[in-house]
Short mmCIF file of C-alpha atoms in Angstrom, two decimals:
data_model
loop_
_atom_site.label_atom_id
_atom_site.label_comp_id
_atom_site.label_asym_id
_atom_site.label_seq_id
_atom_site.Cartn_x
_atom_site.Cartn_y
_atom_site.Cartn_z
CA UNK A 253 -83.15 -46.51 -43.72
CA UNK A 254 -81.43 -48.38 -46.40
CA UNK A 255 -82.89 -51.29 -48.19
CA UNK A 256 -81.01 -53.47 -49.27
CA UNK A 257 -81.67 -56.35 -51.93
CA UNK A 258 -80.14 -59.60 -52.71
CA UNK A 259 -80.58 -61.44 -55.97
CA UNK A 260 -79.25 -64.99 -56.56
CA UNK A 261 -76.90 -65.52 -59.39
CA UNK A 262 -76.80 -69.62 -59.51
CA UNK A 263 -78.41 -72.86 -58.44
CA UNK A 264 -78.07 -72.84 -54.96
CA UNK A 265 -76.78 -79.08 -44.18
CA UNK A 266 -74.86 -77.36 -41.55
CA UNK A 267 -75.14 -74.81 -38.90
CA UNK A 268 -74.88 -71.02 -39.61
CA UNK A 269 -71.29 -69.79 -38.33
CA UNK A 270 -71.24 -66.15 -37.13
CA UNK A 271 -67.77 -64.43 -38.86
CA UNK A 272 -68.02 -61.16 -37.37
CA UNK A 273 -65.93 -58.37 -38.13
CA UNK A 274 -62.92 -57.87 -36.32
CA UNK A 275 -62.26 -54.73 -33.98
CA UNK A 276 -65.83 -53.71 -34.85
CA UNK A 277 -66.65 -53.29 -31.27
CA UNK A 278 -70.43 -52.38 -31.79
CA UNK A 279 -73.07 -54.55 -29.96
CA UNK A 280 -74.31 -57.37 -32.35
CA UNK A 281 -77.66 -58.30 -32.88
CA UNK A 282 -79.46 -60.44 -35.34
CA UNK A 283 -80.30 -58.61 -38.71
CA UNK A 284 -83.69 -58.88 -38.48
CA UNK A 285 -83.86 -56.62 -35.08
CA UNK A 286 -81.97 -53.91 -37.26
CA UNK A 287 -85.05 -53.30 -39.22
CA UNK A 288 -85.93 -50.08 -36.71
CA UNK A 289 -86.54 -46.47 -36.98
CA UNK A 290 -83.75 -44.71 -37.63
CA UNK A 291 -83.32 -41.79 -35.69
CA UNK A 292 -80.18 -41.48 -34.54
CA UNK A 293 -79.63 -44.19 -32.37
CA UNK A 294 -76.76 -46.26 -31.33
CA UNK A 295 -75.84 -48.15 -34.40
CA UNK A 296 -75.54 -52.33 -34.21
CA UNK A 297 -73.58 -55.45 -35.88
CA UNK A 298 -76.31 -56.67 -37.68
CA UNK A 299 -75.61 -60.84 -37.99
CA UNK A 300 -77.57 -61.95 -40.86
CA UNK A 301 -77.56 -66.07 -41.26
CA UNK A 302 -78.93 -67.10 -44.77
CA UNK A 303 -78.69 -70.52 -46.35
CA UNK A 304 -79.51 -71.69 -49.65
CA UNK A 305 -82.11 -74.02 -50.35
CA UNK A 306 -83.89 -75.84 -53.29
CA UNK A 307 -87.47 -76.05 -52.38
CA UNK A 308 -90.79 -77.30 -54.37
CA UNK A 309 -92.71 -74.41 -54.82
CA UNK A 310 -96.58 -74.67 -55.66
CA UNK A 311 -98.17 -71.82 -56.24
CA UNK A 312 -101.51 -73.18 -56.64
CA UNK A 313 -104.36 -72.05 -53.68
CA UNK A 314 -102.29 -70.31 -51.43
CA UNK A 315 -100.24 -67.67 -53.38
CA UNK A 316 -98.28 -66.12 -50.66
CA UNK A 317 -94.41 -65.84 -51.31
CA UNK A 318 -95.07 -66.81 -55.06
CA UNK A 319 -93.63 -65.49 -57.57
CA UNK A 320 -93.88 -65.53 -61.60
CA UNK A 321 -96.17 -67.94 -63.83
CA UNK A 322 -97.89 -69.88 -60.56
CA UNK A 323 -96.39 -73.45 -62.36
CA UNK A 324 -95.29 -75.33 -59.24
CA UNK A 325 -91.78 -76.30 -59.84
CA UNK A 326 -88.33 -77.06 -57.87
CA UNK A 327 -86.75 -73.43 -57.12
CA UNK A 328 -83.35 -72.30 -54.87
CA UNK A 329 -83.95 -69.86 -53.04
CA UNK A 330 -82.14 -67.97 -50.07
CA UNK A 331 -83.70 -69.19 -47.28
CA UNK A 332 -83.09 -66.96 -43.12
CA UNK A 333 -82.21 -68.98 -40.31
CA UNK A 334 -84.04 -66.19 -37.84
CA UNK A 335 -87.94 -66.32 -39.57
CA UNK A 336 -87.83 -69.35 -41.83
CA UNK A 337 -89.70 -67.96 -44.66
CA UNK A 338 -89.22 -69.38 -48.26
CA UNK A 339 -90.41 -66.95 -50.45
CA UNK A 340 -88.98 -64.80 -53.97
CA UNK A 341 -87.56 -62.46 -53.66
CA UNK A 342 -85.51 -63.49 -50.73
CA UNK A 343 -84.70 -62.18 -47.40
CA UNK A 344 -83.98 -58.42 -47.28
CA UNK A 345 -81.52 -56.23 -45.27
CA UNK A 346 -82.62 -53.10 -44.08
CA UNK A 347 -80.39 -51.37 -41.37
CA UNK A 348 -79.55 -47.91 -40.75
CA UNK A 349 -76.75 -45.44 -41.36
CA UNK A 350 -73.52 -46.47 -39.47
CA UNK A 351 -74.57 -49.99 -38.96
CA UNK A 352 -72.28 -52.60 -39.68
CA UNK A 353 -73.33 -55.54 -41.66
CA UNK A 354 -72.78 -59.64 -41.67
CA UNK A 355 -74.37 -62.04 -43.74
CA UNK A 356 -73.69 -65.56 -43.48
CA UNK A 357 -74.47 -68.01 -46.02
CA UNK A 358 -74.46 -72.02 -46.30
CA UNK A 359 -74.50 -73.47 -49.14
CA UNK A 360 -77.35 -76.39 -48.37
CA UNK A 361 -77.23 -77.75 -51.83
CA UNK A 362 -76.37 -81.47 -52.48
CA UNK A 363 -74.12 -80.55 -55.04
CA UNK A 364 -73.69 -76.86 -57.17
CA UNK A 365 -71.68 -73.96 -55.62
CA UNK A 366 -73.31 -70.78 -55.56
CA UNK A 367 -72.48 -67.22 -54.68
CA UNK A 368 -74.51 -64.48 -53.56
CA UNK A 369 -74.19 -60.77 -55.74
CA UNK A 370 -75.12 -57.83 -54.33
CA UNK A 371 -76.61 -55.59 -56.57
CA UNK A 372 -75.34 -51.84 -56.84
CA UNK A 373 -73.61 -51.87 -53.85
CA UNK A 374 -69.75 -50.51 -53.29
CA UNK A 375 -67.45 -53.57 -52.34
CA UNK A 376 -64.58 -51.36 -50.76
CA UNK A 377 -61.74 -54.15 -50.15
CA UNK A 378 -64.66 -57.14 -50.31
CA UNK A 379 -64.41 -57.18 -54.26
CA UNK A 380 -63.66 -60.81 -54.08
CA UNK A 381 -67.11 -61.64 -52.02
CA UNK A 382 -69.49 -59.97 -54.88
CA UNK A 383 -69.87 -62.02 -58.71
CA UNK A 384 -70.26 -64.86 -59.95
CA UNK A 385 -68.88 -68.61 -58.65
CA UNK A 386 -65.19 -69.29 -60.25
CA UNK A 387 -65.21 -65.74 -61.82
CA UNK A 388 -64.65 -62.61 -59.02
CA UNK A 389 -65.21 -64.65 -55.93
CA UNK A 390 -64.87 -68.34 -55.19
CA UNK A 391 -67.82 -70.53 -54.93
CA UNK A 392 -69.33 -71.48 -51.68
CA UNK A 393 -69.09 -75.34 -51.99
CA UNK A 394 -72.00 -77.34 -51.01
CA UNK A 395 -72.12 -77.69 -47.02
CA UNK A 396 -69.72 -74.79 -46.62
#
């Protein structure tokens, strides 16, 4: 199984829109139902619809999904459309060998662009969606 991180690299209200890949012809399924034992088994399109989110986070009492010094303070954070659960570090993608993967994002911030970066990972012919906003990849613009 591979695990895949993502880290948030800035500051970061619409519907999720599915871009899946074209000609992939594998079943698709939402990302969180690739998180299975791998062993072999027909491999998926694993749809993964993020947003990004500031949030208040207080860490005081109940400690669950906190993260750092336990100051409450306003965070953005990557938030999944499938479970809902605000927490650092952010959602996870963990699929298996010969899956195919989607993640889309919306930008739910009143008003910075972001970008996501994925850590470590090869971009063969996606360079342009992996860096920083206005630097390898165009921003996603709030509500986009």
């Amino acid at each position: 199984m591979f695990l895949l991180l993502v880290s948030l690299l800035a500051f970061v209200n619409s519907a999720p829109k599915f871009v899946p890949l074209p000609g992939s012809g594998l079943p698709q399924i939402a990302g969180a139902d690739c998180d299975r034992t791998c062993d072999g088994s027909e491999p998926f399109h694993c749809m993964f619809n993020w947003s990004i989110v500031n949030h208040f986070l207080d860490c005081m009492g109940d400690t669950a999904g906190c993260y750092g010094d336990g100051i409450p303070r306003q965070v953005t954070l990557v938030d999944d459309f499938e479970d809902e659960v605000l927490a650092i570090p952010g959602p996870s993608i963990a699929v298996c060998q010969g899956d195919e993967v989607s993640v889309n994002v919306v930008n739910k911030l009143a008003s910075e662009s972001s970008t996501i970066h994925w850590h470590g990972l090869p971009m063969k012919n996606t360079q342009s969606s992996d860096g920083g906003p206005g630097v390898t990849q165009c921003p996603i613009e709030p509500g986009q």
